[in-house]
Coordinates of C-alpha atoms in Angstrom, one line a residue:
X1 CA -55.3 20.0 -68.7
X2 CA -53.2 18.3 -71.4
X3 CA -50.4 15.7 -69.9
X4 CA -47.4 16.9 -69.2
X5 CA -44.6 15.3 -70.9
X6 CA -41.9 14.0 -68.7
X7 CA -38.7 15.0 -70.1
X8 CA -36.2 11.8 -70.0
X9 CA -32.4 13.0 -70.0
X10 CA -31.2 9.5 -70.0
X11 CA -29.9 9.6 -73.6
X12 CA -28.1 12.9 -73.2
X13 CA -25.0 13.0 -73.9
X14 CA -22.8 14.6 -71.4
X15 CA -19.3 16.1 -71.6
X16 CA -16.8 13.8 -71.9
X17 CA -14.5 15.5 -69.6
X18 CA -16.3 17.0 -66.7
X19 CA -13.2 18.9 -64.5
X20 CA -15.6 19.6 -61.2
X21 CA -15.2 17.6 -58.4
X22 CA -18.5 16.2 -56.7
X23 CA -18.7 18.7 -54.0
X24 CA -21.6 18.0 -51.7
X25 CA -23.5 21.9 -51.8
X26 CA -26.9 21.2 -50.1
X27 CA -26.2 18.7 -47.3
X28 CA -26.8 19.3 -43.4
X29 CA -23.9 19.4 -41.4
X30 CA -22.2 16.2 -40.7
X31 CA -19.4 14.9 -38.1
X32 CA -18.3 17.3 -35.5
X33 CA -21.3 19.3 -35.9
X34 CA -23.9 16.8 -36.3
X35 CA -28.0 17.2 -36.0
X36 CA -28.2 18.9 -33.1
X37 CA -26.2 21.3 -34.0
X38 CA -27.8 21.7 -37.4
X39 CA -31.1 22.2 -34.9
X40 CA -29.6 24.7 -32.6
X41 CA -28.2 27.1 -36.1
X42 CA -32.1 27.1 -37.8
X43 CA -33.1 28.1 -34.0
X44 CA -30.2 30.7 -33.2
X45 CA -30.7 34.3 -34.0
X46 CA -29.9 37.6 -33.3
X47 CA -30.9 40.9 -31.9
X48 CA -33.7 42.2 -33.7
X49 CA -34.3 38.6 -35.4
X50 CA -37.7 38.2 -33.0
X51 CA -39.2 41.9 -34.7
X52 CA -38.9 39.6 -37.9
X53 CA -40.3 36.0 -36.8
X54 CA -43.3 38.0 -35.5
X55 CA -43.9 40.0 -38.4
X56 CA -42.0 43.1 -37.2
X57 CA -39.6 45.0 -39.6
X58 CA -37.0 43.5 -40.9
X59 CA -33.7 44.1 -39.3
X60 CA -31.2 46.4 -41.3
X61 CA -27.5 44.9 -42.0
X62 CA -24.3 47.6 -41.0
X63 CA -22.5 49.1 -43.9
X64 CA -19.1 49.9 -43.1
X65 CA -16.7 52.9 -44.7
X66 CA -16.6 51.7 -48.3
X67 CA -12.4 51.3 -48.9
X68 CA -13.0 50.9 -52.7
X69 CA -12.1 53.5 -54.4
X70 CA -8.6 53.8 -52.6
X71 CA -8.2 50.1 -52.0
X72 CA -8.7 47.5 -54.9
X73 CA -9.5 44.5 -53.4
X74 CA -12.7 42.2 -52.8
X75 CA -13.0 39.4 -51.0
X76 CA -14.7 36.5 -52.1
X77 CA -15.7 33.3 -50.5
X78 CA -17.0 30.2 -52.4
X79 CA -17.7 26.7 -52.9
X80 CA -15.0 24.6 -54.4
X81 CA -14.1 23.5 -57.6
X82 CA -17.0 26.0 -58.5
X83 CA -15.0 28.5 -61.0
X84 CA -13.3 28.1 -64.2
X85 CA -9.5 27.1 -64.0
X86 CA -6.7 27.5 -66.9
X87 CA -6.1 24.4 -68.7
X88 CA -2.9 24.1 -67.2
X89 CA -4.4 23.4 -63.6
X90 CA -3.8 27.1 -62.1
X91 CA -5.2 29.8 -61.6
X92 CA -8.7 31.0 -62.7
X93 CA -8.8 32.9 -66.3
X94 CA -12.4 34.6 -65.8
X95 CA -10.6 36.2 -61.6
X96 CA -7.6 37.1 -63.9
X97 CA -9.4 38.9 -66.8
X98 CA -11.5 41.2 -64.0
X99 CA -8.0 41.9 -61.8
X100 CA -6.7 43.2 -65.8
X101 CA -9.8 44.7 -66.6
X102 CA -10.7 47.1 -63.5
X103 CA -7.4 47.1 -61.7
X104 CA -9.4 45.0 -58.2
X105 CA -7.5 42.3 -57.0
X106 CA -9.9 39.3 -56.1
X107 CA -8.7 37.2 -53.0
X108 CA -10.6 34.4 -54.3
X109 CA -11.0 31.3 -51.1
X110 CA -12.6 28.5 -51.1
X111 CA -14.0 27.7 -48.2
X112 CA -17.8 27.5 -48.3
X113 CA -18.0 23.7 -47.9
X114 CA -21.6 23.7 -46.5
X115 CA -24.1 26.6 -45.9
X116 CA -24.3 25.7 -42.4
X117 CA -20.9 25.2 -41.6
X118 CA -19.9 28.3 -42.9
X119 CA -22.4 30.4 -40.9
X120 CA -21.1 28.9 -38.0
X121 CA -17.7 30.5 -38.6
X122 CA -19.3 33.9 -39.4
X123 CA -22.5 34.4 -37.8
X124 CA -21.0 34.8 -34.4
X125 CA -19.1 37.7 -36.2
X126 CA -21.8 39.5 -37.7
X127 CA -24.1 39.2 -34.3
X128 CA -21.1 40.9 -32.4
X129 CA -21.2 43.6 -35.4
X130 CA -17.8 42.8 -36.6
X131 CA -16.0 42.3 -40.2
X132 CA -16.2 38.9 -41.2
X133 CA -13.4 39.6 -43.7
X134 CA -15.1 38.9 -46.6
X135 CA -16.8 40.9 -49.2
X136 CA -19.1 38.6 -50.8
X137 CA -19.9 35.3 -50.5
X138 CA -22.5 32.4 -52.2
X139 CA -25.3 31.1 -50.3
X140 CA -27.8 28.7 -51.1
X141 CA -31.5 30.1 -51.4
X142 CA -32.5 29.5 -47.7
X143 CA -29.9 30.7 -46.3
X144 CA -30.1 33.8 -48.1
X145 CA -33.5 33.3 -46.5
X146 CA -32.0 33.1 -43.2
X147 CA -29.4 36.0 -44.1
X148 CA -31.8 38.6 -44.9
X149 CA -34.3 37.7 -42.5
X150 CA -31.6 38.4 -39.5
X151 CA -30.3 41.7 -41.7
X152 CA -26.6 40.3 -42.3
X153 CA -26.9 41.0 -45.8
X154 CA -27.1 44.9 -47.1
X155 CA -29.2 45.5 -50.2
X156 CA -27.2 46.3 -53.1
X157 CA -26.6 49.5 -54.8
X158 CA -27.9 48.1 -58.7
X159 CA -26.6 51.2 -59.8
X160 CA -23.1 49.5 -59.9
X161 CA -24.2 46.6 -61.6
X162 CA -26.1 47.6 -64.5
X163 CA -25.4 44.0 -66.1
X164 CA -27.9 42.8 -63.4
X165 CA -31.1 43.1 -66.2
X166 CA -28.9 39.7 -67.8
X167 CA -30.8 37.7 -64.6
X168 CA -32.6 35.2 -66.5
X169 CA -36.1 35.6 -66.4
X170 CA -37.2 32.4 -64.2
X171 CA -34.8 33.4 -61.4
X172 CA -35.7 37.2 -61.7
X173 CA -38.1 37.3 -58.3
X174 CA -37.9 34.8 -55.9
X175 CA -40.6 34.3 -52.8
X176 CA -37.3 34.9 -50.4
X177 CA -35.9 38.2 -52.1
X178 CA -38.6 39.9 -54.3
X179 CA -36.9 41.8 -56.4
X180 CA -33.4 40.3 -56.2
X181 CA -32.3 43.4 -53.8
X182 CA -30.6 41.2 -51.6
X183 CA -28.9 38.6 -53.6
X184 CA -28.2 37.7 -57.2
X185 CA -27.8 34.2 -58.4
X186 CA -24.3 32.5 -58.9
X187 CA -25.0 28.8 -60.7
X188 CA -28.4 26.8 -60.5
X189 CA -29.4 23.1 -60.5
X190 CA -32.3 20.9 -60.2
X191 CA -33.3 18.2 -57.9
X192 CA -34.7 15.6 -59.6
X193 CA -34.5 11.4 -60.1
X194 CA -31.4 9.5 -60.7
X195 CA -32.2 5.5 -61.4
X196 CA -29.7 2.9 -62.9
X197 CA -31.5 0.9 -65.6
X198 CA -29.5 -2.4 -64.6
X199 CA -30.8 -2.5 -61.4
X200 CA -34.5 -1.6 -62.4
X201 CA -34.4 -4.4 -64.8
X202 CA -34.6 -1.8 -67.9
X203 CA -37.5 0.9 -66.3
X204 CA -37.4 4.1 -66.3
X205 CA -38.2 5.8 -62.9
X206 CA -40.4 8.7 -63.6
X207 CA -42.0 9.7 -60.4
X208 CA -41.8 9.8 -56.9
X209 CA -44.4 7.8 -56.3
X210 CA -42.4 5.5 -57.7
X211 CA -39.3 5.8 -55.6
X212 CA -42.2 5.9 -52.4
X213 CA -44.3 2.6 -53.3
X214 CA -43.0 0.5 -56.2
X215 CA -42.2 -2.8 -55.1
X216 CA -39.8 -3.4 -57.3
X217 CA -37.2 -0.7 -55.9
X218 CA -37.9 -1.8 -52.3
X219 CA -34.9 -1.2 -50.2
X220 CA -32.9 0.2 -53.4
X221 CA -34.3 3.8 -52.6
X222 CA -32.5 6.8 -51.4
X223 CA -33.9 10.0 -50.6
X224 CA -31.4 13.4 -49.9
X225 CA -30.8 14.8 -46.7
X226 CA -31.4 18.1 -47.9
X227 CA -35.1 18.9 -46.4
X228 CA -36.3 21.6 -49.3
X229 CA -35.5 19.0 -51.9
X230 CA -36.8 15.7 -50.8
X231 CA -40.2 16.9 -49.1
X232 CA -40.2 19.6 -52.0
X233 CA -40.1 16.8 -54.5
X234 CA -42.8 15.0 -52.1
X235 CA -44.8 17.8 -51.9
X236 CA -45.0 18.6 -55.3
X237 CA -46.2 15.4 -56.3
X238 CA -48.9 15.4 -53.7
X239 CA -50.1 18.3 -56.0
X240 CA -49.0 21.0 -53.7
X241 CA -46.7 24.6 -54.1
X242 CA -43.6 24.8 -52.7
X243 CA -43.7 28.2 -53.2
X244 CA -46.7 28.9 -50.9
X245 CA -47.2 25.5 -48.7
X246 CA -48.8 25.6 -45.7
X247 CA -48.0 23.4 -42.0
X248 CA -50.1 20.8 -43.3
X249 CA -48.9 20.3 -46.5
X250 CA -45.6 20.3 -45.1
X251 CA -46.4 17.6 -42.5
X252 CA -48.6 15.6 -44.8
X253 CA -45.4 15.0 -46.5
X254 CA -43.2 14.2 -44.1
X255 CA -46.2 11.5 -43.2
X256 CA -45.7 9.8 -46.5
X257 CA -41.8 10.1 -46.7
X258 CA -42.4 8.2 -42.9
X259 CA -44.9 5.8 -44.2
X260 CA -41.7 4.7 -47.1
X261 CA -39.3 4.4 -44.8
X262 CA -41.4 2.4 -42.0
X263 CA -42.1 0.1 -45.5
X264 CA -38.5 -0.3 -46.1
X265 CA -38.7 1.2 -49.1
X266 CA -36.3 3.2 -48.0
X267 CA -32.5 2.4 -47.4
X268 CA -31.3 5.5 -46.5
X269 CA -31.1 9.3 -46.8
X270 CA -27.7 11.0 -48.2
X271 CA -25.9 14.3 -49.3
X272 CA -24.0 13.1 -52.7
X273 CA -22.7 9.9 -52.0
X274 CA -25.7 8.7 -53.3
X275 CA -23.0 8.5 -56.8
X276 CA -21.1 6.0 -56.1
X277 CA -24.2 2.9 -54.9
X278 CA -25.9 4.8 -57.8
X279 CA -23.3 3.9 -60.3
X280 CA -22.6 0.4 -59.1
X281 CA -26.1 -0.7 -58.8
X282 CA -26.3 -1.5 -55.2
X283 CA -29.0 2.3 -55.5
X284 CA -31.5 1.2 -57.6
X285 CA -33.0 5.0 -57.7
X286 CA -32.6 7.9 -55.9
X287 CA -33.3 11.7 -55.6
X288 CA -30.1 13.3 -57.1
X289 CA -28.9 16.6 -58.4
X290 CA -27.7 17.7 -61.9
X291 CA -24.2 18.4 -61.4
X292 CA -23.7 15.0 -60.0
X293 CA -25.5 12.8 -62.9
X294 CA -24.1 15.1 -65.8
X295 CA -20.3 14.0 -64.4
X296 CA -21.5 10.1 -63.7
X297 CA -23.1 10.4 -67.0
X298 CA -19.9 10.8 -68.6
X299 CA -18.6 7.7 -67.1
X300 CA -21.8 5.8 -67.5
X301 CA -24.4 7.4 -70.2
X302 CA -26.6 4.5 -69.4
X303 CA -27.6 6.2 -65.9
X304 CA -31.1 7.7 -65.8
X305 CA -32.6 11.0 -65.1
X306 CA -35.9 12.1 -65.1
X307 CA -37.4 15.9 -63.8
X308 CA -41.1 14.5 -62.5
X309 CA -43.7 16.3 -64.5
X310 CA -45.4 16.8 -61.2
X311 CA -42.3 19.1 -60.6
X312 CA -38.8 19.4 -59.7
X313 CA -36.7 22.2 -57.2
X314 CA -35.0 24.6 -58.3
X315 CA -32.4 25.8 -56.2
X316 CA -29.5 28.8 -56.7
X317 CA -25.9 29.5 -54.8
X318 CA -26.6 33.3 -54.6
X319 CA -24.3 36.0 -54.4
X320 CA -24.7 38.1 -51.1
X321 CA -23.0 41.1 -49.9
X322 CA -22.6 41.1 -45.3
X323 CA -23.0 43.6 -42.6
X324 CA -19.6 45.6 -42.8
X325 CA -18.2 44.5 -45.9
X326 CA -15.0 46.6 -46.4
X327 CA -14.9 46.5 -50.4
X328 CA -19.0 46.2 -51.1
X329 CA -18.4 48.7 -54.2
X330 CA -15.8 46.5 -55.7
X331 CA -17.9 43.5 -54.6
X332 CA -20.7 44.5 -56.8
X333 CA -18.4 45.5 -59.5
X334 CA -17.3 41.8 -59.7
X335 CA -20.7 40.7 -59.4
X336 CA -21.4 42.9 -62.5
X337 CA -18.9 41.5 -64.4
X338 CA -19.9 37.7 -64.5
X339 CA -23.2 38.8 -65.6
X340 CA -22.1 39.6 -69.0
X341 CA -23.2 36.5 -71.0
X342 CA -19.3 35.7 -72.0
X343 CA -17.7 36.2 -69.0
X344 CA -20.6 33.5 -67.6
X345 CA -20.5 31.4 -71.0
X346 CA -16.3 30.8 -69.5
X347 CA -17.5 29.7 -65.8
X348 CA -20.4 27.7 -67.4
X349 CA -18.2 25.8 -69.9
X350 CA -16.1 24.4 -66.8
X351 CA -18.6 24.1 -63.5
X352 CA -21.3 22.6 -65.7
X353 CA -24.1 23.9 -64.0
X354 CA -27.2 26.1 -65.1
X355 CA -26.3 29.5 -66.0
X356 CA -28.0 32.1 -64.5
X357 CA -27.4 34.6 -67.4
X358 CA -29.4 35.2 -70.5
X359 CA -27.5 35.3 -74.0
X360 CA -24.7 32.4 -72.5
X361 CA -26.3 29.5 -74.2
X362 CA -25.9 31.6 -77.5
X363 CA -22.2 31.7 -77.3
X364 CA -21.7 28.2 -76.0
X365 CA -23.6 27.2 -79.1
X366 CA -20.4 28.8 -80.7
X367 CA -18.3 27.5 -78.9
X368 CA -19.0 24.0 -77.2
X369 CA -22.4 22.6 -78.5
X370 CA -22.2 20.2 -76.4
X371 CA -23.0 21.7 -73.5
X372 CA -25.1 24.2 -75.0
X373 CA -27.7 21.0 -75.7
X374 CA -27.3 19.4 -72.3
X375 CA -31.0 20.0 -70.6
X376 CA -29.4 19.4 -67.5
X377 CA -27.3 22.6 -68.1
X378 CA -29.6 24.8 -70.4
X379 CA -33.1 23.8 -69.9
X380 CA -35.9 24.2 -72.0
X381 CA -38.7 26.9 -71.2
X382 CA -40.9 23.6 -70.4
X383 CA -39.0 22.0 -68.2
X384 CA -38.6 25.6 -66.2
X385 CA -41.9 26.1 -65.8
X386 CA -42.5 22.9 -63.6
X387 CA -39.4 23.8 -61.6
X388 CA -40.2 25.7 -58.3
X389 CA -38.4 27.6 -55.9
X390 CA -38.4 26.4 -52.0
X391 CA -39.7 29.1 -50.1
X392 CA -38.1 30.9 -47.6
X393 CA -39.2 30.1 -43.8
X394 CA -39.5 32.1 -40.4
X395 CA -37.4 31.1 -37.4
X396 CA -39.9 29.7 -36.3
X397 CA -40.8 27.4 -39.4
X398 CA -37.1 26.7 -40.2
X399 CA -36.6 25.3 -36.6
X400 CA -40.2 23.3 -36.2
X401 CA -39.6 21.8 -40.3
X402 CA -35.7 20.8 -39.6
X403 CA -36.7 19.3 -36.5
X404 CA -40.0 17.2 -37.9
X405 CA -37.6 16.2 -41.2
X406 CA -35.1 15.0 -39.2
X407 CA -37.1 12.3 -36.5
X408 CA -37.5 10.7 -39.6
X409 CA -34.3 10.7 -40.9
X410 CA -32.8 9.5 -38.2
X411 CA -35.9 7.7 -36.3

């Protein structure tokens, strides 16, 4: 097998105005809910959950009467700073152009500050089989794992969002939703390695063996608190699939992640404030996501990052529709409409992330080049094909995994 080249996004440049905020999306809870209670939400369920974690038939999610036609609304919950907003610092262009277009009024809130968190507030409405008040929502790929696997999502009705064939072709069917029936992706990004060239004394830091054993980075290491991506990254360089892993490959990771840390290799594992001890120096290297390093980039082109050729994650916000949604029609109608390739080109332009729609990179070639170059934003068809997708886990696995990843976070 040839060697795979290692593509180096170092010398990139990225945009010099980057509007997003650094919004941690892929963290475990923290402060008042805390591990244990990040513990206790992979454990909890609900009735007709155990059919599933046994193998049984998957539990169906509540449809509610469908207000649509007679009341044009939707709902919509998201991360923030995660949409395009006007110039002028209000309102939200691509919201206002749907409202114009099909007459729905979008109540557009965000509050989804961290998957967990946010099923907190709205699973102990869907186990009591009540509205949650929203009509969509955008939920990171395991917990649209968890979502489906306890039925609090329903399946769409596709024939209301004819725009969905625009999925691009490397996010089209995924291990946790085969045949995208439950969930349709919002933005993308990667996990990969970050590294600061003064304080690796000029290397580049191309593996995670690297950020494991070198010497040289000793103590200057950190690794994310978001399981799927640090033993993902781990696994993959052991040669193994996240895609279809087994207890022991799962486990012989966590050994070597263990092993780094007992070395003091490690200095300490982190949701996104990784940036700042990354950009000062005092983080030598560190596993980091895109839509951090494209914004510290901007600041500090200098600042290194590298997708391992042994592999990096790939991970989605998905759109998802819950049990009882009041407005699901409308819901996919505005699902529908940011998968036309302009309407996406608009969000993509602003929240810098990867765009999950074919035929966007086209008109951002138009009309802001720069972004339409930026790997980190529009990758390559090589560097896609060594990105893999986490996949999705039972009860059972979520619970024993969370638990095993977390003795040595904190241990």
């Amino acid at each position: 097998m040839p060697e795979q080249r290692t593509p180096d996004l170092s010398s990139l440049a990225a945009r010099a105005a980057l509007a997003r905020g650094l919004t941690t999306r892929r963290t475990v809870v923290s402060g008042v809910f805390g591990i244990g209670a990040t513990l206790a939400l992979a454990a909890c369920g609900s009735k007709g959950t155990n059919a599933t974690a046994t193998g049984g038939a998957k539990p169906s999610a509540k449809a509610a009467t469908d207000l649509s036609d007679t009341d044009k609304l939707v709902n919509w919950s998201n991360w923030p700073e995660y949409i395009d907003v006007a110039e002028s610092g209000g309102g939200h262009p691509s919201l206002e152009e749907f409202t114009k277009k099909l007459g729905i009024k979008v109540n557009y809130t965000e509050d989804y500050n961290d998957n967990d968190e946010f099923y907190a507030k709205v699973r102990p409405l869907l186990a009591a089989g009540e509205d949650t008040g929203r009509d969509t929502w955008c939920s990171t790929d395991w917990m649209v794992a968890r979502l489906i696997r306890q039925g609090y999502v329903q399946p769409f009705d596709l024939a209301n969002i004819p725009n969905h064939g625009n999925v691009d072709g490397s996010l089209k069917d995924v291990e946790f939703d085969p045949g995208r029936k439950y969930s349709l992706p919002w933005q993308s990004g990667f996990a990969g390695i970050a590294y600061n060239p003064q304080a690796t004394g000029g290397r580049k830091i191309e593996s995670v063996d690297q950020l494991l054993t070198d010497p040289a980075l000793k103590g200057k290491v950190t690794l994310l608190t978001e399981m799927r991506d640090t033993v993902g990254l781990v696994m993959m360089a052991m040669g193994k699939s996240i895609a279809k892993f087994t207890d022991a490959d799962f486990m012989a990771a966590i050994d070597e992640i263990k092993k780094a840390k007992e070395a003091g290799q490690i200095k300490g594992f982190t949701g996104n404030e990784y940036t700042k001890p990354l950009a000062s120096g005092d983080t030598a290297a560190c596993i980091a996501w895109t839509g951090d390093v494209v914004q510290l980039q901007a600041d500090n082109p200098k600042l290194g990052y590298v997708l391992p050729s042994t592999g990096c994650t790939l991970w989605s916000d998905n759109f998802v529709i819950p049990a009882l949604a009041k407005h699901k029609k409308n819901a996919e109608l505005l699902i529908n409409y940011y998968y036309d390739p302009a309407v996406m080109a608009q969000v993509v332009d602003y929240v810098n992330y990867i765009s999950p729609v074919q035929g966007t990179k086209e008109i951002l070639t138009k009309d802001d080049p720069t972004v339409a170059e930026n790997q980190l934003i529009f990758p390559s068809a090589d560097t896609l094909s060594r990105a893999q997708v986490f996949r999705g886990l039972s009860e059972a696995e979520e619970t024993k995994y969370t638990q095993a990843f977390q003795s040595v976070v904190t241990g």
